mmCIF file of C-alpha atoms in Angstrom:
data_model
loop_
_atom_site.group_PDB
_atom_site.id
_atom_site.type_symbol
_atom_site.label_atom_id
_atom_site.label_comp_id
_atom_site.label_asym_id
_atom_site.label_seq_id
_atom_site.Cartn_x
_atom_site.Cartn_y
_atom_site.Cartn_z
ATOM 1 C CA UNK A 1 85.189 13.989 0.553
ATOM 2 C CA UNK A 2 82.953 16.803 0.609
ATOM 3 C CA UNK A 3 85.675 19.191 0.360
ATOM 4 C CA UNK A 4 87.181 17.284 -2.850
ATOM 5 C CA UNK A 5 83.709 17.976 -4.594
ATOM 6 C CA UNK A 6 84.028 21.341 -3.885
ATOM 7 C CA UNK A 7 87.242 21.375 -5.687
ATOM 8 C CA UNK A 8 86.271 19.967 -9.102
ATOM 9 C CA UNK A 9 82.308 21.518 -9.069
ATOM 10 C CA UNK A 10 83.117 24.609 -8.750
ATOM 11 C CA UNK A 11 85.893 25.465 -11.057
ATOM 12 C CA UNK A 12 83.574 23.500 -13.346
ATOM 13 C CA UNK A 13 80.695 25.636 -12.959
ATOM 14 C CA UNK A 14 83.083 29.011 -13.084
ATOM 15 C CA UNK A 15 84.834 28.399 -16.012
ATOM 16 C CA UNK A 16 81.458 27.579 -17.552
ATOM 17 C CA UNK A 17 80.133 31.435 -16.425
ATOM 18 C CA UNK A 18 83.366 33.200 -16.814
ATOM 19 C CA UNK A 19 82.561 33.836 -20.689
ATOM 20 C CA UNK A 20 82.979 37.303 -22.078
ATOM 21 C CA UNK A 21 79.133 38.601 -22.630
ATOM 22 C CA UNK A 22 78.075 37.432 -25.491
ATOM 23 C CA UNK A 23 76.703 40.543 -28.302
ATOM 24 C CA UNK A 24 73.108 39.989 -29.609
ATOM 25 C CA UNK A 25 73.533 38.779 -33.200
ATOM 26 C CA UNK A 26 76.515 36.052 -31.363
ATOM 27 C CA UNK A 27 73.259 34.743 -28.582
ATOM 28 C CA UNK A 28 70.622 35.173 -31.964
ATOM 29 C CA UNK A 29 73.358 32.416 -33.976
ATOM 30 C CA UNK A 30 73.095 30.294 -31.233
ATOM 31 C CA UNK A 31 69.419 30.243 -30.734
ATOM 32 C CA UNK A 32 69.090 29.034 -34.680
ATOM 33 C CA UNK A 33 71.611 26.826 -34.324
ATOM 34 C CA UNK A 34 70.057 24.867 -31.577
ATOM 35 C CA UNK A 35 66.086 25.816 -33.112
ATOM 36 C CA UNK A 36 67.369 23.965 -35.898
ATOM 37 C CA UNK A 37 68.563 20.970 -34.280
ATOM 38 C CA UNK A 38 65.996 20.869 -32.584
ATOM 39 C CA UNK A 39 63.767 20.390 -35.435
ATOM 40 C CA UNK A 40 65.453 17.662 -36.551
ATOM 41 C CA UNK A 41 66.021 15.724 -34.146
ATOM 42 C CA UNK A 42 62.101 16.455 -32.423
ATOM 43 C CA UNK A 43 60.065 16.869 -35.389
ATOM 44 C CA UNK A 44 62.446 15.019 -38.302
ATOM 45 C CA UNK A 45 62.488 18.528 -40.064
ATOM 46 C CA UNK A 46 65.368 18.901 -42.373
ATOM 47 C CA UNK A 47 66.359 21.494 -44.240
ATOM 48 C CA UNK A 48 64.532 24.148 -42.580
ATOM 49 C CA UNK A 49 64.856 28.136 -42.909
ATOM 50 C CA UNK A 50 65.878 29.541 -39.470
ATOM 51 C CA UNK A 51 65.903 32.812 -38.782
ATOM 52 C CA UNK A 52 66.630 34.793 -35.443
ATOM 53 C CA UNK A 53 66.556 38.863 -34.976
ATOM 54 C CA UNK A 54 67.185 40.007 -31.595
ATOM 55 C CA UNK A 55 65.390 37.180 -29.786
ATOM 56 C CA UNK A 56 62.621 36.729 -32.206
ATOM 57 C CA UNK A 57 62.607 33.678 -34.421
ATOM 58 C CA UNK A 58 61.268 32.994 -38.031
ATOM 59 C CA UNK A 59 59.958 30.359 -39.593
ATOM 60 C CA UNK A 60 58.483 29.936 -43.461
ATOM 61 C CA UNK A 61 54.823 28.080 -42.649
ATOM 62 C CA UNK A 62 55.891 26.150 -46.041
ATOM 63 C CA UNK A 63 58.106 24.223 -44.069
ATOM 64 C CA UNK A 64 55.649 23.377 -41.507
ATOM 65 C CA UNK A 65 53.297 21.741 -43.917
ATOM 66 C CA UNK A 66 52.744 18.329 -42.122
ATOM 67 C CA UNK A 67 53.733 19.111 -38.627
ATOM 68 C CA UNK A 68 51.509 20.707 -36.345
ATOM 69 C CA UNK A 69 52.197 24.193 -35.697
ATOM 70 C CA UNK A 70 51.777 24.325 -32.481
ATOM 71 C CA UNK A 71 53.888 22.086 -30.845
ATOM 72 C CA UNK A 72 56.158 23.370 -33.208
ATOM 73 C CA UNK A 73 56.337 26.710 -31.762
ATOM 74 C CA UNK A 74 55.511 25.566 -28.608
ATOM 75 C CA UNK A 75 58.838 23.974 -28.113
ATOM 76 C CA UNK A 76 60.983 26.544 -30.117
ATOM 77 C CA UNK A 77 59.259 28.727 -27.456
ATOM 78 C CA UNK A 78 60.809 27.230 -24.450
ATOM 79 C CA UNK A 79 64.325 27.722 -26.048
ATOM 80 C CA UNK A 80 65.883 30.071 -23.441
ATOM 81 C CA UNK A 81 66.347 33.376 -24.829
ATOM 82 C CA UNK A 82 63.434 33.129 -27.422
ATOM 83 C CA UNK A 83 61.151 36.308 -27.222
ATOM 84 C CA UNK A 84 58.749 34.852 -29.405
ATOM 85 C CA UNK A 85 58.743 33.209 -32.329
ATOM 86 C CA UNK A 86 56.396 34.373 -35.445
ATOM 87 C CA UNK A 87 55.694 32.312 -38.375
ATOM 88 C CA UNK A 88 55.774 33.756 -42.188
ATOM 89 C CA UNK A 89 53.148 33.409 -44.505
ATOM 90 C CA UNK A 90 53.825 32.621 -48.196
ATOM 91 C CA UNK A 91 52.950 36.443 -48.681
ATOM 92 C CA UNK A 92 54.167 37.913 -45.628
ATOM 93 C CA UNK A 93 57.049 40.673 -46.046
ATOM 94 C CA UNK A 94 60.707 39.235 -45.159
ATOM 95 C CA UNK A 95 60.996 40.170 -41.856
ATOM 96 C CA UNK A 96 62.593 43.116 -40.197
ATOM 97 C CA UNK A 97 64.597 43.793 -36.909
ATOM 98 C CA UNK A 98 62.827 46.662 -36.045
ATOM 99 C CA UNK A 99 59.742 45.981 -35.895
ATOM 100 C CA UNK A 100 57.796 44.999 -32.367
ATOM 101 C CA UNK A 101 57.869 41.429 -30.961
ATOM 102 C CA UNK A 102 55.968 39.085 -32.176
ATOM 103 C CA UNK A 103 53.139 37.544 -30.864
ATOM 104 C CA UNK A 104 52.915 33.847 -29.992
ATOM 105 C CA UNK A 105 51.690 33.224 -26.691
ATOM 106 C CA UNK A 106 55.543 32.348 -26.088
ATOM 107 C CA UNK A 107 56.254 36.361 -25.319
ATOM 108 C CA UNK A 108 54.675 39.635 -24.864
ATOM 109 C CA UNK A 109 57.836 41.629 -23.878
ATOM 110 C CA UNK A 110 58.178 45.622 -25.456
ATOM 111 C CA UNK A 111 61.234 47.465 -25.337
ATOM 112 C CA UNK A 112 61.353 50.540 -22.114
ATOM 113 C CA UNK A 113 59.769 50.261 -19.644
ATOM 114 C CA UNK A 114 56.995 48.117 -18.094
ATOM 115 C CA UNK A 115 55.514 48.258 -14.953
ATOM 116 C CA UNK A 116 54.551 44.306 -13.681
ATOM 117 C CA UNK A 117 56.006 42.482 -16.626
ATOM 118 C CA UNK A 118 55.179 39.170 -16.728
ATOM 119 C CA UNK A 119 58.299 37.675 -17.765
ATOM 120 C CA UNK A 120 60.899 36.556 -15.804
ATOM 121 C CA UNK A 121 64.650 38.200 -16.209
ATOM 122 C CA UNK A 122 66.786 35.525 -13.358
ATOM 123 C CA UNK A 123 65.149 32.279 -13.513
ATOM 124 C CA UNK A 124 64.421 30.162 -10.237
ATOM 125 C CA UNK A 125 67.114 28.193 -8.493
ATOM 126 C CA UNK A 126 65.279 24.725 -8.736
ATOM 127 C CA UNK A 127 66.899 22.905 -6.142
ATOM 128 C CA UNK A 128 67.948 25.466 -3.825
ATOM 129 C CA UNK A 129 66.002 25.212 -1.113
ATOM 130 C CA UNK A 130 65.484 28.567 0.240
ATOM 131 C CA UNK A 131 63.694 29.945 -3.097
ATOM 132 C CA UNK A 132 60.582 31.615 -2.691
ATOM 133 C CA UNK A 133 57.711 30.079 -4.567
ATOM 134 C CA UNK A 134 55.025 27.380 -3.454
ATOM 135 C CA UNK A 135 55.845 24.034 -2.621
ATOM 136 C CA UNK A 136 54.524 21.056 -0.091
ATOM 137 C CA UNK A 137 57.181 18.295 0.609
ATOM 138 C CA UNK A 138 57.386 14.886 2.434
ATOM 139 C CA UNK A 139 60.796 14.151 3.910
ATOM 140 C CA UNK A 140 62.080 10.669 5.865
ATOM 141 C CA UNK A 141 65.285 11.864 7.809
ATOM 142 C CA UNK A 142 67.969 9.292 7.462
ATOM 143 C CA UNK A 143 70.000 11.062 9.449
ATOM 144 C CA UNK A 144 68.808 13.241 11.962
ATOM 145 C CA UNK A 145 69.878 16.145 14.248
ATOM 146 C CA UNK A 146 69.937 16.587 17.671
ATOM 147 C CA UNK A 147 65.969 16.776 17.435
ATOM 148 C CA UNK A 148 65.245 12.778 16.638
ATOM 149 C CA UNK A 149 62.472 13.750 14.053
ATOM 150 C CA UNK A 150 62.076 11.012 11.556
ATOM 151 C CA UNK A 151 59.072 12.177 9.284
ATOM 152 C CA UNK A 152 58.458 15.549 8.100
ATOM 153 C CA UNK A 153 56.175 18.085 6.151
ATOM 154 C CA UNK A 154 57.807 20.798 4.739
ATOM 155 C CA UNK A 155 56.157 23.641 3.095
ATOM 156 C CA UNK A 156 57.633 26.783 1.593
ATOM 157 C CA UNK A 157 55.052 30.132 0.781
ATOM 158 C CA UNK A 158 56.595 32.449 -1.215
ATOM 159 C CA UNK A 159 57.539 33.997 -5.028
ATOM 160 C CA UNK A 160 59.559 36.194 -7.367
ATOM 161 C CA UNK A 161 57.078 39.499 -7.663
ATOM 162 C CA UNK A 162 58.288 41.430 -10.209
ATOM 163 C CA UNK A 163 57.243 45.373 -10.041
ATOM 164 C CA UNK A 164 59.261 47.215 -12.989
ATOM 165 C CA UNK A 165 61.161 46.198 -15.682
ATOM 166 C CA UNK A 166 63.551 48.032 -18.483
ATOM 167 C CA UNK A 167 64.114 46.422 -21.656
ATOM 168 C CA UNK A 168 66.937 48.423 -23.434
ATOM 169 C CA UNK A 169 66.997 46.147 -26.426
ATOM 170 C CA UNK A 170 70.809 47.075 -27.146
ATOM 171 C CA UNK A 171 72.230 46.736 -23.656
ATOM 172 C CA UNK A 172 69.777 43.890 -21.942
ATOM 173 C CA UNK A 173 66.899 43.976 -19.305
ATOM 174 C CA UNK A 174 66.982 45.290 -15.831
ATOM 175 C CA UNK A 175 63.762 44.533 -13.110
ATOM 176 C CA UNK A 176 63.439 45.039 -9.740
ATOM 177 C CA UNK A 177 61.071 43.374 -7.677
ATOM 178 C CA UNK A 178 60.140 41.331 -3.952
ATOM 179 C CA UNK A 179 61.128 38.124 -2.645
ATOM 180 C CA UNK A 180 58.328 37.420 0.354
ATOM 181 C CA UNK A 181 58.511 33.565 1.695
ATOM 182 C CA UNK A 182 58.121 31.610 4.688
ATOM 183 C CA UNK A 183 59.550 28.382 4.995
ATOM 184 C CA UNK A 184 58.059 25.767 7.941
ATOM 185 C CA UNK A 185 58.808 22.473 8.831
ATOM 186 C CA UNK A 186 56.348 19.942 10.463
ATOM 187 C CA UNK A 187 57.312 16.759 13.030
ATOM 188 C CA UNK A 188 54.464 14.446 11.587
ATOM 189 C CA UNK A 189 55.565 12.004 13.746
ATOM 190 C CA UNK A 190 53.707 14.167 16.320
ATOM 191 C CA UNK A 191 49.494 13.940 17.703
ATOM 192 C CA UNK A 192 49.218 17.429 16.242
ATOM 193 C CA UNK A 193 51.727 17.303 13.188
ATOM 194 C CA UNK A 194 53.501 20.128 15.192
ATOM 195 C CA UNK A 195 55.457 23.164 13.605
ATOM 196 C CA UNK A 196 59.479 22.820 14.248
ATOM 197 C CA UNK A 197 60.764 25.938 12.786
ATOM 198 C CA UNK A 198 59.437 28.432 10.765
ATOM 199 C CA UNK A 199 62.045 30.828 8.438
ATOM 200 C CA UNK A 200 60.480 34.335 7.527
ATOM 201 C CA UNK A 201 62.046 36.413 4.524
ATOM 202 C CA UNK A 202 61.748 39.452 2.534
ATOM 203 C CA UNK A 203 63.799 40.396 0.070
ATOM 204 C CA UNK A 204 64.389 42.931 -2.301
ATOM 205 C CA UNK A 205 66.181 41.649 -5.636
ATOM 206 C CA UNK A 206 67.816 43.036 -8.752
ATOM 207 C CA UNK A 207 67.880 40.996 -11.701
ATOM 208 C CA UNK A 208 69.702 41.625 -15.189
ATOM 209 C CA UNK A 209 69.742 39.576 -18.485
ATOM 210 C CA UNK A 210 71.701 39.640 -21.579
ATOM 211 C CA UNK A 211 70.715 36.718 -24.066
ATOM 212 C CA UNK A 212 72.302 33.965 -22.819
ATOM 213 C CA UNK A 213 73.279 35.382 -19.386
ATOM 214 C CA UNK A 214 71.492 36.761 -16.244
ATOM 215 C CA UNK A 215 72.423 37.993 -12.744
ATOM 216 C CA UNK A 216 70.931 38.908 -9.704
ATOM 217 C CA UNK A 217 71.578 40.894 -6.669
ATOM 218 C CA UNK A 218 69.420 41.356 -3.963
ATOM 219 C CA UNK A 219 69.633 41.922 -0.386
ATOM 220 C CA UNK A 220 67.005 40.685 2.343
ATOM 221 C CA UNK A 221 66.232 39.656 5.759
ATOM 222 C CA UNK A 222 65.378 36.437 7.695
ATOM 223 C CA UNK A 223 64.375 35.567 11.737
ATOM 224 C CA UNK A 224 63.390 32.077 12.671
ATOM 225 C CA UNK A 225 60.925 31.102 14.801
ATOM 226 C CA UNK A 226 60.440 27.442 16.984
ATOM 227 C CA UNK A 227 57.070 26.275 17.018
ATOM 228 C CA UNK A 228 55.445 26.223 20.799
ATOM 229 C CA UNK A 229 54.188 22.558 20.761
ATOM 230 C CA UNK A 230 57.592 21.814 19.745
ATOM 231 C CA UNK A 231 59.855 23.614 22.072
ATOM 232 C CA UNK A 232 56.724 22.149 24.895
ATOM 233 C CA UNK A 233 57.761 18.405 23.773
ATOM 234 C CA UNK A 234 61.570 19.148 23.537
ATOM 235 C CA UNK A 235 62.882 21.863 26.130
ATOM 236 C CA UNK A 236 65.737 23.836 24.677
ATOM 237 C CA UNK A 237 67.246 27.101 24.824
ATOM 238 C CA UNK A 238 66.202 29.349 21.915
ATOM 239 C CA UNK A 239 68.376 30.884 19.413
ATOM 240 C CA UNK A 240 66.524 34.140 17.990
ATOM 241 C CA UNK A 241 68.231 33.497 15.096
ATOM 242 C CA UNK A 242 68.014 36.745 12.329
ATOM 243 C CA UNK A 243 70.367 38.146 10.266
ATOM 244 C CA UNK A 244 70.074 40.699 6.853
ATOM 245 C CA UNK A 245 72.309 39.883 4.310
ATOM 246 C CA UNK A 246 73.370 40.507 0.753
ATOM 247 C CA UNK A 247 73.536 37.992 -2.552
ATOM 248 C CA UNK A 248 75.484 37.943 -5.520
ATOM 249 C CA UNK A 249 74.744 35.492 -8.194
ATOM 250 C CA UNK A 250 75.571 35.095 -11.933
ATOM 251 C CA UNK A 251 73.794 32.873 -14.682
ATOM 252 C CA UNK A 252 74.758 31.025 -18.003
ATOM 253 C CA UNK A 253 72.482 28.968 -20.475
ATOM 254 C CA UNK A 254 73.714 26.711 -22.588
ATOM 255 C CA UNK A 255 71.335 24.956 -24.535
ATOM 256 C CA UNK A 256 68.743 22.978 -21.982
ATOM 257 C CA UNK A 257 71.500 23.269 -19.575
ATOM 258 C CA UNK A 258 71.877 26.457 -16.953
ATOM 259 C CA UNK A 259 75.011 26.803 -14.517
ATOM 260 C CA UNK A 260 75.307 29.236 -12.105
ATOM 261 C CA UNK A 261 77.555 30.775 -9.009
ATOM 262 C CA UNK A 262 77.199 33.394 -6.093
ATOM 263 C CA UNK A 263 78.165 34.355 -2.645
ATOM 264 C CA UNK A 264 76.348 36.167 0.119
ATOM 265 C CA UNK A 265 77.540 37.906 2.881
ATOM 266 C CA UNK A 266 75.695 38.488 6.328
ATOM 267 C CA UNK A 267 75.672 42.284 7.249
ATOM 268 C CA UNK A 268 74.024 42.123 10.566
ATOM 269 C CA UNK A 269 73.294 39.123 12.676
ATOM 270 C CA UNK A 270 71.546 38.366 15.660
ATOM 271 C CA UNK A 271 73.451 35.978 17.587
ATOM 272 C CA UNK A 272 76.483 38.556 16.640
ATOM 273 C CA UNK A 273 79.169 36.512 16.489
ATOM 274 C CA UNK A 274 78.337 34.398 13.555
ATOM 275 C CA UNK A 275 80.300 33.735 10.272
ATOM 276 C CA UNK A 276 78.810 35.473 7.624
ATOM 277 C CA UNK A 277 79.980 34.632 4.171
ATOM 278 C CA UNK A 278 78.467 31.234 2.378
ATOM 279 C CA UNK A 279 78.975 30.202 -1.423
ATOM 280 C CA UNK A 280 76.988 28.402 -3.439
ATOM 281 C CA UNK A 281 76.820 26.387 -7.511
ATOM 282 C CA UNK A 282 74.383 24.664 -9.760
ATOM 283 C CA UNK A 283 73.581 22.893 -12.477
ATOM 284 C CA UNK A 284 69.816 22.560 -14.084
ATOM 285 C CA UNK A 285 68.798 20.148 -17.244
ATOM 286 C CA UNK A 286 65.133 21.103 -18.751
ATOM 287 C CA UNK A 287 64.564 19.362 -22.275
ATOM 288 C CA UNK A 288 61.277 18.176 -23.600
ATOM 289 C CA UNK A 289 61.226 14.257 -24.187
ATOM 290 C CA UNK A 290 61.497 13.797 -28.331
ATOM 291 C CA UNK A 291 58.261 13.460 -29.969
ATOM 292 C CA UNK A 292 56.283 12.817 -26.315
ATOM 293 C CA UNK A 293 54.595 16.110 -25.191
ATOM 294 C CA UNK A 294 55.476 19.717 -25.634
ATOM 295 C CA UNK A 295 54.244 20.397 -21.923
ATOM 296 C CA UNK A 296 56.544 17.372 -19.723
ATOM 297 C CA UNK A 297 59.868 17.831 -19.695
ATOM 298 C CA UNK A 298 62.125 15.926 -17.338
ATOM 299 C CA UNK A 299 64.314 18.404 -14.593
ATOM 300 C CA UNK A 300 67.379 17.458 -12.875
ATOM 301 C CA UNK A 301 68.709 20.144 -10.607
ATOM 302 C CA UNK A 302 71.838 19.924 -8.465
ATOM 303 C CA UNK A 303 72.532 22.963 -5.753
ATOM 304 C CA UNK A 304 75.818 22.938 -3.413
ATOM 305 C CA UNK A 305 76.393 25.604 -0.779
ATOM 306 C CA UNK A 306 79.024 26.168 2.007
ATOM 307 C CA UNK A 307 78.994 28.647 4.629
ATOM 308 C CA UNK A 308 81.607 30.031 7.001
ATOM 309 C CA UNK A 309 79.722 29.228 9.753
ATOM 310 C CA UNK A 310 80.136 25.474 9.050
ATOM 311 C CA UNK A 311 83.628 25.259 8.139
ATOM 312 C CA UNK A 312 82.879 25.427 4.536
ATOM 313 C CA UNK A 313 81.174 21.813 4.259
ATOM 314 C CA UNK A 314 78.973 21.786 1.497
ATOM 315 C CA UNK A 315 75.502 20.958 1.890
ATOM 316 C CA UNK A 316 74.242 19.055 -1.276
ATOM 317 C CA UNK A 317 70.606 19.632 -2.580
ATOM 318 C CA UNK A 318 69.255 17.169 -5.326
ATOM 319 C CA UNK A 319 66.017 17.278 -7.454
ATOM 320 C CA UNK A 320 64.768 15.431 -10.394
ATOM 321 C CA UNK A 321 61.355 14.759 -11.602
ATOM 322 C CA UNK A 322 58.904 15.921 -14.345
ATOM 323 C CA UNK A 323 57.779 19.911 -14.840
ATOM 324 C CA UNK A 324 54.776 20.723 -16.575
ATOM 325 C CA UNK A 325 54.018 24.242 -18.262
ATOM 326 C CA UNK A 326 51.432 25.700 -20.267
ATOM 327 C CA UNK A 327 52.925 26.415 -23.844
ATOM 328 C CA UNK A 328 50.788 29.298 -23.870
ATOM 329 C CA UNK A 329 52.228 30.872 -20.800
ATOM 330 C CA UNK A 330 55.668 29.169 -19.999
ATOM 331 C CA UNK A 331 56.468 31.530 -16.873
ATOM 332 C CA UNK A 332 53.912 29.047 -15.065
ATOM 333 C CA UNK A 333 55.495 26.043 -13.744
ATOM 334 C CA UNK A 334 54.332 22.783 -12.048
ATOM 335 C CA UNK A 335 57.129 20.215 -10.741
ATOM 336 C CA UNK A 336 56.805 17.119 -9.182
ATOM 337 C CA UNK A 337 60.174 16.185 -7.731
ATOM 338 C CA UNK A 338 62.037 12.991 -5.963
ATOM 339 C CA UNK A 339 64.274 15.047 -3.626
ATOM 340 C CA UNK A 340 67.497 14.403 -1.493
ATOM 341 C CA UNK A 341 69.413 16.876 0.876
ATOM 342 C CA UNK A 342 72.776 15.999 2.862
ATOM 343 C CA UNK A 343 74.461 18.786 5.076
ATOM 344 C CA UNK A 344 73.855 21.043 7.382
ATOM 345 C CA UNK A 345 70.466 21.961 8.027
ATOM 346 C CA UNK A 346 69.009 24.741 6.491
ATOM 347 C CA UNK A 347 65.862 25.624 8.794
ATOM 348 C CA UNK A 348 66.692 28.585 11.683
ATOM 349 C CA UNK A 349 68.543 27.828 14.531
ATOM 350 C CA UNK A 350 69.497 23.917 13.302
ATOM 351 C CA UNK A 351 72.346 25.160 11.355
ATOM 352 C CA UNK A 352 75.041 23.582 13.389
ATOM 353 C CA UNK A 353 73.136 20.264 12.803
ATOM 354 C CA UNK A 354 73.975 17.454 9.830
ATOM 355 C CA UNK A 355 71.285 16.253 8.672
ATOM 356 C CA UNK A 356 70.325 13.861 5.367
ATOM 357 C CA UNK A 357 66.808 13.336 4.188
ATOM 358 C CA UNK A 358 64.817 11.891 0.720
ATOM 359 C CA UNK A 359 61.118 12.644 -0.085
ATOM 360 C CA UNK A 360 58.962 13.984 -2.698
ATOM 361 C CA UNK A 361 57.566 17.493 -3.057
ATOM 362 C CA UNK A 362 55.549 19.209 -5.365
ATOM 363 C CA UNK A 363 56.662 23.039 -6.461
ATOM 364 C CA UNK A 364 54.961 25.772 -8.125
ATOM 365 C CA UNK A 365 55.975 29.147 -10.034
ATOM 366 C CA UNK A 366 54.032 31.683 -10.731
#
């Protein structure tokens, strides 16, 4: 059954990403075309001039007579691909592609180079869960391993640190950066809510965006690590389980909906005689709620992977729940999420073990 999923998702996904690139004025069309539906179907504004040049969209402030502004441009703002959106003034000059991004709080990037931009090129994976950011979780196991832990804690420490950044404006924007994180998991079941497993990472990615479309390949490396009281309680032979490894995966937007596809390869792994490729597929939803709040949106987030080393099952990851950003700063993110994993587990040496849990978590990006 698992396999048959496979086999509809992720042609699904691929044909959705296998798109020629799409040129600037073709991903500027498609930004008004969606600004202006969303206007009317958010804000009941008909009728309205759009305007988009090279990421940066236009509005007359005559046709925002009666609507607050704000939300207004709050929620053209969170259109992906927006740079920033500027308003015109009865007297202001018609506007012209060359001149430097405008300046809502929605966007502050420059063309060349910047060193610690504050935007983000490859947006987070939502419901994969080995993405470094901040998060606390509560988990009931339905299904446990060979460990009979029932309820866990699960924390993840960790972001996206992006050092330099190159803005072409013709060809698209290239950053390089660090991925730090450390993943644990907690037996609450236990006297001293004892560690399980902790999963240590560095990586080092490279991200690229063109409108509509971003990519990112990075390479890193992980070890694992069993927590003492837990290997005290439950006597069992350790796995130093480590491995570095390199990633491959490609983006698409498409309105409030983002698909995406990669593969990773293991290039050195301690045990050594592991399978080292693993796949993986998504599908995100992000849209404000019409006429609610500019600063809840609902998120549904659906991740699959399969690896090698488990016969190409696919482990399913599941989120939904409501994220709250700041209009004024909409890298910042704040998720509280129902969640639901089935496969094999993902923490250190536990791989070989199926597992199925539900909980709740709470994420942050900064």
């Amino acid at each position: 059954m698992r396999r048959l999923a496979l086999s509809w998702f992720a042609p699904a996904v691929l044909s959705l990403l296998w798109q020629p690139v799409a040129r600037a004025d073709d991903g500027d069309a498609f930004i008004a075309g969606y600004a202006t539906s969303l206007l009317e179907r958010d804000f009941a504004m008909t009728g309205v001039s759009v305007r988009v040049e090279k990421g940066i969209l236009y509005l007359h402030a005559l046709d925002l007579v009666g609507h607050e502004r704000e939300k207004v441009v709050a929620a053209l703002s969170r259109i992906r691909g927006v740079r920033a959106v500027r308003i015109l003034e009865p007297d202001s000059p018609p506007p012209v592609a060359t001149e430097p991004p405008a300046i809502t709080p929605a966007s502050n990037r420059r063309g060349g180079w910047q060193f610690l931009p504050e935007n983000r090129i490859f947006d987070p994976l939502l419901a994969d869960p080995r993405w470094p950011h901040f998060s606390v979780s509560y988990a009931r196991v339905i299904q446990p391993g060979a460990v009979e832990l029932r309820n866990v804690g699960m924390i993840s420490l960790g972001e996206h640190v992006n050092f330099v950044e190159y803005d072409s404006e013709v060809a698209g924007r290239f950053g390089a950066g660090l991925q730090p994180s450390v993943n644990g998991i907690f037996d609450l079941n236990a006297p001293s809510k004892d560690l399980v497993n902790a999963d240590y990472r560095l990586g080092v990615p490279f991200d690229y965006r063109y409108g509509r479309f971003s990519a990112e390949a990075a390479v890193f490396h992980q070890s694992s690590h069993l927590g003492d009281e837990f290997v005290f309680r439950f006597p069992q032979p350790r796995i130093n389980l480590s491995y570095e490894a390199v990633t491959l995966k490609i983006s698409q937007d498409v309105g409030p909906v983002r698909v995406y596809a990669g593969f990773g390869r293991m290039v050195h792994t301690v045990p050594h005689n592991l399978p080292t490729w693993w796949a993986q597929q998504g599908v995100e939803v992000t849209s404000l709620i019409p006429g609610f709040s500019d600063s809840v949106a609902p998120v549904l987030a659906v991740h699959l992977e399969e690896h090698e080393k488990t016969d190409w099952n696919v482990d399913l990851s599941l989120r939904a729940g409501l994220e709250f950003v700041n209009p004024a700063n909409s890298r910042r993110r704040f998720q509280i999420l129902v969640e639901y994993f089935r496969g094999f587990d993902p923490n250190g040496q536990f791989f070989i073990e199926r597992i199925e849990t539900v909980g709740i978590g709470i994420h942050l990006y900064f």
